[in-house]
Amino acid sequence: MDIPQNQSGIVILGLGPGEDRHLTREAWEWLSQIDRLYLRTRHHPLVTSLPKSLEIVSFDYLYETRDTFEAVYEAIVEEVLQMGRQPQGITYAVPGHPFVAEATAPEIVRRATQQGIAVRIIEGMSFLEPVFSALQMDPFPRLALLDALEIGRLHTPGFAPDMPALITQIYNQMTASAVKLALNAVYPDEFRVRLVHAAGTRHQIVEDLMLYEIDRSPHLGLMTALFVPALGADTSLEAFQEVVARLRAPDGCPWDREQTHLTLRKYLLEEAYEAIEALDHEDADALREELGDLLLQIVLHAQIAVEEGEFSLAEVIQGIHRKIVRRHPHVFGEVKVSGVEGVLRNWQKLKDEERAMNGQDQPKSILDGVPLSLPALSQAQEIQSRAARVGFDWSEIQPVLDKVFEEINEVQSAKDDAEREKELGDLLFAVVNLARWYKVDAESALRAANRRFRQRFAHIEARARQAGRQLTSMSLDEMDHWWDEAKRMS
């Protein structure tokens, strides 16, 4: 909407990226006919080149009197709207383009529209064009645009690493350090990046450096941006989704196309156990590979669900994202809990509240949610843990130990095989409870014991071969000798 000079309303003007040669003709003509100009900030190279007849008023004082940028922007928006309702109106100028990396202009327009205040936008060249020129690159077909202050609050980059990214407002060393820490969750220290300073001005500098060096640059300032190249075409979840979708496409892999949720069950279980085995061996390389195999199963199931109209991977991620945030109010909210036990009790309480909100019947027992498909040791330990959360537990470890010995005696005094089997089950259950008290995962402990037995027995077999003996011809004492030898070696 066109607003004549000295009439109520708001004119939002883009000052361009830095120098007067970038100011649009429309902007210059408007600036030449008004008396007063309000600036979001005077920290812009063009300010000294504005018409001398202009009275310049800036909102820089708000940056000194407010605790956060959000509070600053809110105060600016309110003042601009208030002056826009006055008979003389207001011309409000921002760096670059009013709708590119500018928090105040879109909000002013939104509220002004609601309040019936006339608004005129005078375009300005954004900072992006000079940055792209400095980098000698075309942002198409894909580029992530991000704010350094937002990235700096995260623990991970927050964008797919298979696409390049431009991170703006790296305005000081602290901001650069925070951005670096977030990027380091995905990108190596030596990853090559580029810092662009004062793009489009006579002071423009482009630095090629490694990621770990970005907070050491002496040129960091209000007009600094960081360009992060793509890490690789095969480094994002989205790219992997496309691979799996291609496998399932009509011209994809015949085997993958035939799979269903049910036919993939055994592979999901196998890959989970192989990942556990890698954990047991503390083999990081194997774990990386096995987690990839497990991820394949998850993405395959999600792709099949998309084809069947059931759900998408985005819905899977959204569901678990919301659940984890909701069930950790002590991290993402204001709830206070004491220790791990407090977390677990609150977790159970939140689960019960969720069931009630969803109109689901409460389980008859807190043990109903323990999957029957779990291995027996894991199932036993989870049952005991859940019972302990509501106070069904001994207050000290001695009765737990006593119970183990009690069950051993009952095994020894069993009258027949059926009773002995029952008492052995009780003994195993008691031993699992002892493991829980010692904060040991019983399933992992037994898997480790199995692995040690296999290694030591393999040593006995190897020694027997070296001696030209058959195990069946050896005495227990002879095998025990080599067993003890294997124990000393491990």
C-alpha positions as a Python dict, from the first residue, in 0.01 Angstrom:
ca = {
    (1, 'M'): (0, 0, 0),
    (2, 'D'): (146, 339, -98),
    (3, 'I'): (172, 584, 192),
    (4, 'P'): (223, 954, 114),
    (5, 'Q'): (478, 1146, 315),
    (6, 'N'): (357, 1275, 656),
    (7, 'Q'): (57, 1044, 669),
    (8, 'S'): (-11, 781, 935),
    (9, 'G'): (113, 435, 858),
    (10, 'I'): (439, 243, 851),
    (11, 'V'): (703, 238, 581),
    (12, 'I'): (958, -42, 625),
    (13, 'L'): (1268, 22, 418),
    (14, 'G'): (1556, -211, 337),
    (15, 'L'): (1898, -45, 352),
    (16, 'G'): (2074, -314, 153),
    (17, 'P'): (2383, -510, 255),
    (18, 'G'): (2624, -227, 328),
    (19, 'E'): (2711, 42, 75),
    (20, 'D'): (2513, 321, -92),
    (21, 'R'): (2562, 164, -436),
    (22, 'H'): (2338, -122, -320),
    (23, 'L'): (2052, 106, -211),
    (24, 'T'): (1756, 82, -447),
    (25, 'R'): (1639, 387, -639),
    (26, 'E'): (1298, 364, -472),
    (27, 'A'): (1461, 367, -127),
    (28, 'W'): (1684, 665, -209),
    (29, 'E'): (1394, 865, -345),
    (30, 'W'): (1187, 800, -33),
    (31, 'L'): (1477, 886, 198),
    (32, 'S'): (1527, 1213, 9),
    (33, 'Q'): (1173, 1334, 78),
    (34, 'I'): (1121, 1242, 445),
    (35, 'D'): (1244, 1431, 752),
    (36, 'R'): (1298, 1155, 1008),
    (37, 'L'): (1421, 795, 983),
    (38, 'Y'): (1408, 530, 1255),
    (39, 'L'): (1681, 265, 1239),
    (40, 'R'): (1678, -72, 1407),
    (41, 'T'): (2050, -12, 1452),
    (42, 'R'): (2308, 246, 1352),
    (43, 'H'): (2563, -36, 1308),
    (44, 'H'): (2536, -41, 930),
    (45, 'P'): (2793, 99, 682),
    (46, 'L'): (2530, 292, 485),
    (47, 'V'): (2421, 512, 775),
    (48, 'T'): (2702, 766, 718),
    (49, 'S'): (2592, 804, 354),
    (50, 'L'): (2226, 886, 421),
    (51, 'P'): (2092, 1229, 321),
    (52, 'K'): (2229, 1494, 557),
    (53, 'S'): (1881, 1646, 595),
    (54, 'L'): (1752, 1334, 769),
    (55, 'E'): (1700, 1323, 1143),
    (56, 'I'): (1826, 979, 1244),
    (57, 'V'): (1677, 800, 1544),
    (58, 'S'): (1789, 447, 1631),
    (59, 'F'): (1665, 176, 1864),
    (60, 'D'): (2019, 81, 1969),
    (61, 'Y'): (1946, 189, 2327),
    (62, 'L'): (1707, -107, 2358),
    (63, 'Y'): (1993, -349, 2305),
    (64, 'E'): (2150, -208, 2621),
    (65, 'T'): (1834, -215, 2832),
    (66, 'R'): (1687, -557, 2744),
    (67, 'D'): (1823, -896, 2847),
    (68, 'T'): (1755, -1087, 2525),
    (69, 'F'): (1729, -1020, 2152),
    (70, 'E'): (1367, -1138, 2167),
    (71, 'A'): (1291, -870, 2425),
    (72, 'V'): (1466, -607, 2211),
    (73, 'Y'): (1269, -702, 1900),
    (74, 'E'): (940, -704, 2089),
    (75, 'A'): (1007, -354, 2221),
    (76, 'I'): (1096, -228, 1872),
    (77, 'V'): (780, -378, 1722),
    (78, 'E'): (561, -214, 1986),
    (79, 'E'): (722, 129, 1937),
    (80, 'V'): (697, 114, 1557),
    (81, 'L'): (330, 14, 1575),
    (82, 'Q'): (257, 294, 1821),
    (83, 'M'): (421, 555, 1598),
    (84, 'G'): (253, 406, 1292),
    (85, 'R'): (-83, 497, 1448),
    (86, 'Q'): (24, 861, 1488),
    (87, 'P'): (-73, 1120, 1222),
    (88, 'Q'): (284, 1159, 1098),
    (89, 'G'): (346, 783, 1065),
    (90, 'I'): (696, 633, 1070),
    (91, 'T'): (967, 518, 831),
    (92, 'Y'): (1155, 229, 984),
    (93, 'A'): (1477, 106, 817),
    (94, 'V'): (1648, -228, 862),
    (95, 'P'): (1973, -372, 724),
    (96, 'G'): (1943, -573, 403),
    (97, 'H'): (1592, -676, 298),
    (98, 'P'): (1296, -637, 538),
    (99, 'F'): (1204, -1003, 500),
    (100, 'V'): (1547, -1170, 495),
    (101, 'A'): (1702, -1254, 834),
    (102, 'E'): (1503, -972, 993),
    (103, 'A'): (1290, -1059, 1296),
    (104, 'T'): (1107, -728, 1342),
    (105, 'A'): (963, -650, 997),
    (106, 'P'): (746, -962, 950),
    (107, 'E'): (599, -921, 1298),
    (108, 'I'): (530, -551, 1243),
    (109, 'V'): (347, -631, 919),
    (110, 'R'): (148, -910, 1083),
    (111, 'R'): (28, -697, 1373),
    (112, 'A'): (-26, -386, 1162),
    (113, 'T'): (-251, -585, 929),
    (114, 'Q'): (-454, -705, 1227),
    (115, 'Q'): (-483, -350, 1362),
    (116, 'G'): (-568, -188, 1028),
    (117, 'I'): (-246, 14, 1006),
    (118, 'A'): (-127, 83, 650),
    (119, 'V'): (214, -63, 565),
    (120, 'R'): (443, -5, 270),
    (121, 'I'): (750, -218, 202),
    (122, 'I'): (1044, -63, 18),
    (123, 'E'): (1260, -348, -100),
    (124, 'G'): (1632, -369, -35),
    (125, 'M'): (1903, -600, -155),
    (126, 'S'): (1962, -864, 113),
    (127, 'F'): (2304, -965, 246),
    (128, 'L'): (2266, -1297, 64),
    (129, 'E'): (2346, -1176, -287),
    (130, 'P'): (2687, -1029, -193),
    (131, 'V'): (2767, -1341, 14),
    (132, 'F'): (2694, -1567, -282),
    (133, 'S'): (2908, -1342, -502),
    (134, 'A'): (3190, -1357, -248),
    (135, 'L'): (3166, -1736, -241),
    (136, 'Q'): (3122, -1748, -619),
    (137, 'M'): (2836, -1992, -580),
    (138, 'D'): (2474, -2044, -678),
    (139, 'P'): (2261, -2146, -378),
    (140, 'F'): (2042, -2366, -596),
    (141, 'P'): (1936, -2641, -595),
    (142, 'R'): (1966, -2661, -215),
    (143, 'L'): (2113, -2458, 67),
    (144, 'A'): (2023, -2440, 435),
    (145, 'L'): (2000, -2086, 578),
    (146, 'L'): (2047, -2069, 953),
    (147, 'D'): (2098, -1822, 1232),
    (148, 'A'): (2410, -1856, 1444),
    (149, 'L'): (2228, -1770, 1766),
    (150, 'E'): (1983, -2055, 1703),
    (151, 'I'): (2256, -2305, 1611),
    (152, 'G'): (2460, -2199, 1913),
    (153, 'R'): (2178, -2304, 2146),
    (154, 'L'): (2173, -2657, 2004),
    (155, 'H'): (2382, -2965, 2077),
    (156, 'T'): (2373, -3081, 1714),
    (157, 'P'): (2373, -2880, 1387),
    (158, 'G'): (1997, -2898, 1328),
    (159, 'F'): (2020, -2946, 950),
    (160, 'A'): (2093, -3233, 714),
    (161, 'P'): (2470, -3264, 658),
    (162, 'D'): (2430, -3374, 295),
    (163, 'M'): (2343, -3016, 198),
    (164, 'P'): (2554, -2699, 222),
    (165, 'A'): (2461, -2442, 483),
    (166, 'L'): (2505, -2070, 536),
    (167, 'I'): (2507, -1966, 900),
    (168, 'T'): (2463, -1593, 954),
    (169, 'Q'): (2538, -1350, 1239),
    (170, 'I'): (2865, -1506, 1356),
    (171, 'Y'): (2924, -1169, 1515),
    (172, 'N'): (3180, -1250, 1788),
    (173, 'Q'): (3412, -1518, 1920),
    (174, 'M'): (3160, -1655, 2170),
    (175, 'T'): (2898, -1707, 1898),
    (176, 'A'): (3156, -1871, 1670),
    (177, 'S'): (3260, -2108, 1950),
    (178, 'A'): (2901, -2208, 2022),
    (179, 'V'): (2836, -2275, 1653),
    (180, 'K'): (3157, -2477, 1628),
    (181, 'L'): (3060, -2698, 1921),
    (182, 'A'): (2720, -2774, 1765),
    (183, 'L'): (2874, -2853, 1426),
    (184, 'N'): (3138, -3076, 1586),
    (185, 'A'): (2864, -3326, 1671),
    (186, 'V'): (2865, -3416, 1300),
    (187, 'Y'): (3157, -3246, 1124),
    (188, 'P'): (3524, -3325, 1204),
    (189, 'D'): (3753, -3053, 1338),
    (190, 'E'): (3952, -3043, 1014),
    (191, 'F'): (3647, -2997, 791),
    (192, 'R'): (3708, -2710, 548),
    (193, 'V'): (3468, -2415, 580),
    (194, 'R'): (3461, -2050, 472),
    (195, 'L'): (3403, -1732, 671),
    (196, 'V'): (3269, -1432, 478),
    (197, 'H'): (3312, -1092, 642),
    (198, 'A'): (3149, -764, 531),
    (199, 'A'): (3023, -911, 203),
    (200, 'G'): (2956, -653, -66),
    (201, 'T'): (3163, -379, 98),
    (202, 'R'): (3515, -255, 31),
    (203, 'H'): (3616, -435, 351),
    (204, 'Q'): (3502, -778, 229),
    (205, 'I'): (3718, -1072, 336),
    (206, 'V'): (3673, -1442, 261),
    (207, 'E'): (3867, -1685, 479),
    (208, 'D'): (3921, -2051, 392),
    (209, 'L'): (3994, -2241, 710),
    (210, 'M'): (3917, -2551, 913),
    (211, 'L'): (3616, -2575, 1139),
    (212, 'Y'): (3817, -2571, 1461),
    (213, 'E'): (3970, -2236, 1359),
    (214, 'I'): (3653, -2030, 1309),
    (215, 'D'): (3650, -1875, 1657),
    (216, 'R'): (4012, -1767, 1611),
    (217, 'S'): (3943, -1534, 1319),
    (218, 'P'): (4034, -1170, 1395),
    (219, 'H'): (3768, -1047, 1149),
    (220, 'L'): (3449, -1165, 1324),
    (221, 'G'): (3178, -900, 1332),
    (222, 'L'): (2816, -810, 1270),
    (223, 'M'): (2850, -891, 899),
    (224, 'T'): (3018, -1232, 930),
    (225, 'A'): (2863, -1547, 784),
    (226, 'L'): (2989, -1906, 784),
    (227, 'F'): (2958, -2130, 477),
    (228, 'V'): (2960, -2503, 555),
    (229, 'P'): (2990, -2728, 245),
    (230, 'A'): (2799, -3055, 224),
    (231, 'L'): (2960, -3329, 430),
    (232, 'G'): (2871, -3587, 166),
    (233, 'A'): (2580, -3699, -50),
    (234, 'D'): (2527, -4008, 168),
    (235, 'T'): (2534, -3854, 515),
    (236, 'S'): (2171, -3773, 593),
    (237, 'L'): (1869, -3970, 704),
    (238, 'E'): (1671, -3813, 419),
    (239, 'A'): (1919, -3941, 159),
    (240, 'F'): (1901, -4290, 311),
    (241, 'Q'): (1521, -4280, 302),
    (242, 'E'): (1546, -4219, -72),
    (243, 'V'): (1776, -4522, -110),
    (244, 'V'): (1527, -4746, 71),
    (245, 'A'): (1233, -4602, -124),
    (246, 'R'): (1426, -4674, -446),
    (247, 'L'): (1475, -5036, -336),
    (248, 'R'): (1100, -5067, -287),
    (249, 'A'): (1010, -4890, -615),
    (250, 'P'): (858, -5088, -906),
    (251, 'D'): (1199, -5102, -1075),
    (252, 'G'): (1383, -5164, -749),
    (253, 'C'): (1516, -5481, -586),
    (254, 'P'): (1286, -5786, -622),
    (255, 'W'): (1376, -5914, -274),
    (256, 'D'): (1315, -5580, -100),
    (257, 'R'): (987, -5529, -287),
    (258, 'E'): (854, -5862, -156),
    (259, 'Q'): (916, -5784, 209),
    (260, 'T'): (636, -5705, 455),
    (261, 'H'): (626, -5605, 819),
    (262, 'L'): (590, -5973, 911),
    (263, 'T'): (866, -6112, 688),
    (264, 'L'): (1112, -5857, 827),
    (265, 'R'): (1052, -5952, 1192),
    (266, 'K'): (1340, -6196, 1219),
    (267, 'Y'): (1584, -5951, 1059),
    (268, 'L'): (1488, -5678, 1304),
    (269, 'L'): (1557, -5914, 1593),
    (270, 'E'): (1883, -6041, 1441),
    (271, 'E'): (2018, -5692, 1381),
    (272, 'A'): (1928, -5586, 1735),
    (273, 'Y'): (2120, -5882, 1877),
    (274, 'E'): (2418, -5816, 1650),
    (275, 'A'): (2427, -5458, 1776),
    (276, 'I'): (2422, -5593, 2133),
    (277, 'E'): (2709, -5827, 2047),
    (278, 'A'): (2913, -5532, 1920),
    (279, 'L'): (2841, -5358, 2250),
    (280, 'D'): (2948, -5668, 2440),
    (281, 'H'): (3281, -5662, 2257),
    (282, 'E'): (3313, -5284, 2303),
    (283, 'D'): (3389, -5268, 1931),
    (284, 'A'): (3303, -4918, 1810),
    (285, 'D'): (3359, -4999, 1442),
    (286, 'A'): (3132, -5302, 1460),
    (287, 'L'): (2873, -5105, 1655),
    (288, 'R'): (2869, -4834, 1389),
    (289, 'E'): (2803, -5096, 1121),
    (290, 'E'): (2541, -5285, 1321),
    (291, 'L'): (2352, -4968, 1411),
    (292, 'G'): (2341, -4898, 1038),
    (293, 'D'): (2194, -5243, 975),
    (294, 'L'): (1939, -5182, 1250),
    (295, 'L'): (1853, -4842, 1101),
    (296, 'L'): (1792, -5012, 767),
    (297, 'Q'): (1525, -5227, 928),
    (298, 'I'): (1357, -4923, 1085),
    (299, 'V'): (1354, -4728, 758),
    (300, 'L'): (1230, -5034, 567),
    (301, 'H'): (936, -5073, 804),
    (302, 'A'): (861, -4700, 774),
    (303, 'Q'): (871, -4720, 394),
    (304, 'I'): (635, -5017, 391),
    (305, 'A'): (404, -4823, 624),
    (306, 'V'): (406, -4527, 382),
    (307, 'E'): (313, -4756, 94),
    (308, 'E'): (33, -4911, 300),
    (309, 'G'): (-98, -4571, 413),
    (310, 'E'): (-20, -4649, 778),
    (311, 'F'): (236, -4387, 887),
    (312, 'S'): (557, -4217, 777),
    (313, 'L'): (905, -4200, 922),
    (314, 'A'): (839, -3833, 999),
    (315, 'E'): (546, -3943, 1217),
    (316, 'V'): (766, -4202, 1388),
    (317, 'I'): (1025, -3936, 1468),
    (318, 'Q'): (763, -3682, 1571),
    (319, 'G'): (598, -3933, 1803),
    (320, 'I'): (915, -4031, 1986),
    (321, 'H'): (1033, -3668, 1992),
    (322, 'R'): (716, -3554, 2165),
    (323, 'K'): (715, -3852, 2400),
    (324, 'I'): (1075, -3799, 2514),
    (325, 'V'): (1023, -3425, 2571),
    (326, 'R'): (695, -3490, 2754),
    (327, 'R'): (848, -3757, 2976),
    (328, 'H'): (1151, -3547, 3069),
    (329, 'P'): (993, -3238, 3229),
    (330, 'H'): (1297, -3226, 3459),
    (331, 'V'): (1508, -3150, 3149),
    (332, 'F'): (1269, -2960, 2920),
    (333, 'G'): (1040, -2815, 3188),
    (334, 'E'): (1039, -2698, 3548),
    (335, 'V'): (983, -3029, 3730),
    (336, 'K'): (1242, -3123, 3994),
    (337, 'V'): (1334, -3486, 4056),
    (338, 'S'): (1596, -3644, 4281),
    (339, 'G'): (1823, -3901, 4122),
    (340, 'V'): (1754, -4190, 3888),
    (341, 'E'): (1482, -4339, 4107),
    (342, 'G'): (1295, -4011, 4104),
    (343, 'V'): (1318, -4001, 3725),
    (344, 'L'): (1179, -4355, 3696),
    (345, 'R'): (890, -4288, 3935),
    (346, 'N'): (798, -3971, 3747),
    (347, 'W'): (827, -4160, 3416),
    (348, 'Q'): (573, -4417, 3534),
    (349, 'K'): (341, -4143, 3660),
    (350, 'L'): (356, -3964, 3324),
    (351, 'K'): (283, -4288, 3137),
    (352, 'D'): (-28, -4341, 3350),
    (353, 'E'): (-141, -3983, 3284),
    (354, 'E'): (-91, -4032, 2909),
    (355, 'R'): (-309, -4342, 2912),
    (356, 'A'): (-582, -4155, 3094),
    (357, 'M'): (-565, -3861, 2848),
    (358, 'N'): (-584, -4099, 2553),
    (359, 'G'): (-888, -4275, 2698),
    (360, 'Q'): (-695, -4598, 2747),
    (361, 'D'): (-772, -4830, 3033),
    (362, 'Q'): (-508, -4841, 3299),
    (363, 'P'): (-322, -5174, 3298),
    (364, 'K'): (-435, -5417, 3565),
    (365, 'S'): (-74, -5437, 3679),
    (366, 'I'): (232, -5216, 3640),
    (367, 'L'): (398, -5531, 3507),
    (368, 'D'): (161, -5559, 3210),
    (369, 'G'): (389, -5342, 2997),
    (370, 'V'): (687, -5575, 3028),
    (371, 'P'): (715, -5745, 2684),
    (372, 'L'): (681, -6124, 2705),
    (373, 'S'): (917, -6149, 2407),
    (374, 'L'): (1211, -6020, 2614),
    (375, 'P'): (1484, -6273, 2700),
    (376, 'A'): (1405, -6431, 3036),
    (377, 'L'): (1683, -6257, 3229),
    (378, 'S'): (1591, -5914, 3088),
    (379, 'Q'): (1224, -5980, 3157),
    (380, 'A'): (1297, -6078, 3516),
    (381, 'Q'): (1508, -5770, 3580),
    (382, 'E'): (1247, -5536, 3429),
    (383, 'I'): (973, -5697, 3639),
    (384, 'Q'): (1178, -5646, 3954),
    (385, 'S'): (1265, -5287, 3861),
    (386, 'R'): (902, -5194, 3805),
    (387, 'A'): (794, -5351, 4132),
    (388, 'A'): (1073, -5162, 4310),
    (389, 'R'): (946, -4829, 4172),
    (390, 'V'): (632, -4861, 4384),
    (391, 'G'): (824, -4968, 4694),
    (392, 'F'): (810, -5350, 4661),
    (393, 'D'): (1178, -5399, 4739),
    (394, 'W'): (1413, -5460, 5028),
    (395, 'S'): (1572, -5154, 5183),
    (396, 'E'): (1921, -5310, 5196),
    (397, 'I'): (2114, -5578, 5009),
    (398, 'Q'): (2160, -5839, 5284),
    (399, 'P'): (1808, -5986, 5250),
    (400, 'V'): (1871, -6008, 4874),
    (401, 'L'): (2182, -6218, 4936),
    (402, 'D'): (1999, -6426, 5197),
    (403, 'K'): (1727, -6500, 4942),
    (404, 'V'): (1985, -6639, 4696),
    (405, 'F'): (2118, -6882, 4958),
    (406, 'E'): (1763, -6971, 5062),
    (407, 'E'): (1679, -7065, 4705),
    (408, 'I'): (1999, -7274, 4675),
    (409, 'N'): (1892, -7471, 4981),
    (410, 'E'): (1546, -7521, 4835),
    (411, 'V'): (1697, -7656, 4512),
    (412, 'Q'): (1901, -7903, 4715),
    (413, 'S'): (1599, -8016, 4919),
    (414, 'A'): (1363, -8052, 4621),
    (415, 'K'): (1169, -8384, 4630),
    (416, 'D'): (1146, -8442, 4253),
    (417, 'D'): (1240, -8304, 3912),
    (418, 'A'): (930, -8084, 3881),
    (419, 'E'): (993, -7918, 4217),
    (420, 'R'): (1364, -7883, 4139),
    (421, 'E'): (1283, -7705, 3811),
    (422, 'K'): (1059, -7463, 3998),
    (423, 'E'): (1321, -7394, 4263),
    (424, 'L'): (1591, -7343, 4000),
    (425, 'G'): (1367, -7081, 3839),
    (426, 'D'): (1327, -6909, 4176),
    (427, 'L'): (1705, -6923, 4221),
    (428, 'L'): (1766, -6762, 3884),
    (429, 'F'): (1508, -6495, 3966),
    (430, 'A'): (1683, -6426, 4298),
    (431, 'V'): (2022, -6400, 4128),
    (432, 'V'): (1879, -6152, 3878),
    (433, 'N'): (1752, -5944, 4170),
    (434, 'L'): (2102, -5951, 4320),
    (435, 'A'): (2241, -5829, 3988),
    (436, 'R'): (1985, -5547, 3990),
    (437, 'W'): (2093, -5442, 4337),
    (438, 'Y'): (2454, -5430, 4222),
    (439, 'K'): (2337, -5223, 3920),
    (440, 'V'): (2447, -5496, 3682),
    (441, 'D'): (2242, -5590, 3378),
    (442, 'A'): (2185, -5963, 3423),
    (443, 'E'): (2142, -6032, 3051),
    (444, 'S'): (2469, -5857, 2967),
    (445, 'A'): (2649, -6025, 3255),
    (446, 'L'): (2543, -6372, 3139),
    (447, 'R'): (2631, -6292, 2778),
    (448, 'A'): (2977, -6188, 2895),
    (449, 'A'): (3010, -6509, 3097),
    (450, 'N'): (2907, -6710, 2788),
    (451, 'R'): (3170, -6528, 2585),
    (452, 'R'): (3441, -6598, 2844),
    (453, 'F'): (3345, -6966, 2853),
    (454, 'R'): (3363, -6992, 2473),
    (455, 'Q'): (3706, -6827, 2467),
    (456, 'R'): (3846, -7049, 2743),
    (457, 'F'): (3697, -7366, 2603),
    (458, 'A'): (3839, -7276, 2261),
    (459, 'H'): (4180, -7256, 2432),
    (460, 'I'): (4134, -7608, 2569),
    (461, 'E'): (4047, -7731, 2220),
    (462, 'A'): (4350, -7557, 2071),
    (463, 'R'): (4584, -7704, 2334),
    (464, 'A'): (4439, -8050, 2276),
    (465, 'R'): (4506, -8020, 1901),
    (466, 'Q'): (4862, -7909, 1973),
    (467, 'A'): (4907, -8219, 2191),
    (468, 'G'): (4746, -8447, 1933),
    (469, 'R'): (4473, -8542, 2178),
    (470, 'Q'): (4097, -8585, 2152),
    (471, 'L'): (3892, -8409, 2419),
    (472, 'T'): (3696, -8727, 2477),
    (473, 'S'): (4017, -8906, 2577),
    (474, 'M'): (4122, -8647, 2831),
    (475, 'S'): (4046, -8638, 3202),
    (476, 'L'): (3869, -8347, 3367),
    (477, 'D'): (4187, -8264, 3557),
    (478, 'E'): (4380, -8231, 3232),
    (479, 'M'): (4117, -8003, 3082),
    (480, 'D'): (4101, -7803, 3406),
    (481, 'H'): (4475, -7740, 3380),
    (482, 'W'): (4434, -7578, 3038),
    (483, 'W'): (4118, -7400, 3157),
    (484, 'D'): (4317, -7235, 3437),
    (485, 'E'): (4584, -7147, 3183),
    (486, 'A'): (4320, -6974, 2969),
    (487, 'K'): (4191, -6784, 3275),
    (488, 'R'): (4540, -6652, 3348),
    (489, 'M'): (4571, -6536, 2988),
    (490, 'S'): (4238, -6347, 2984),
}
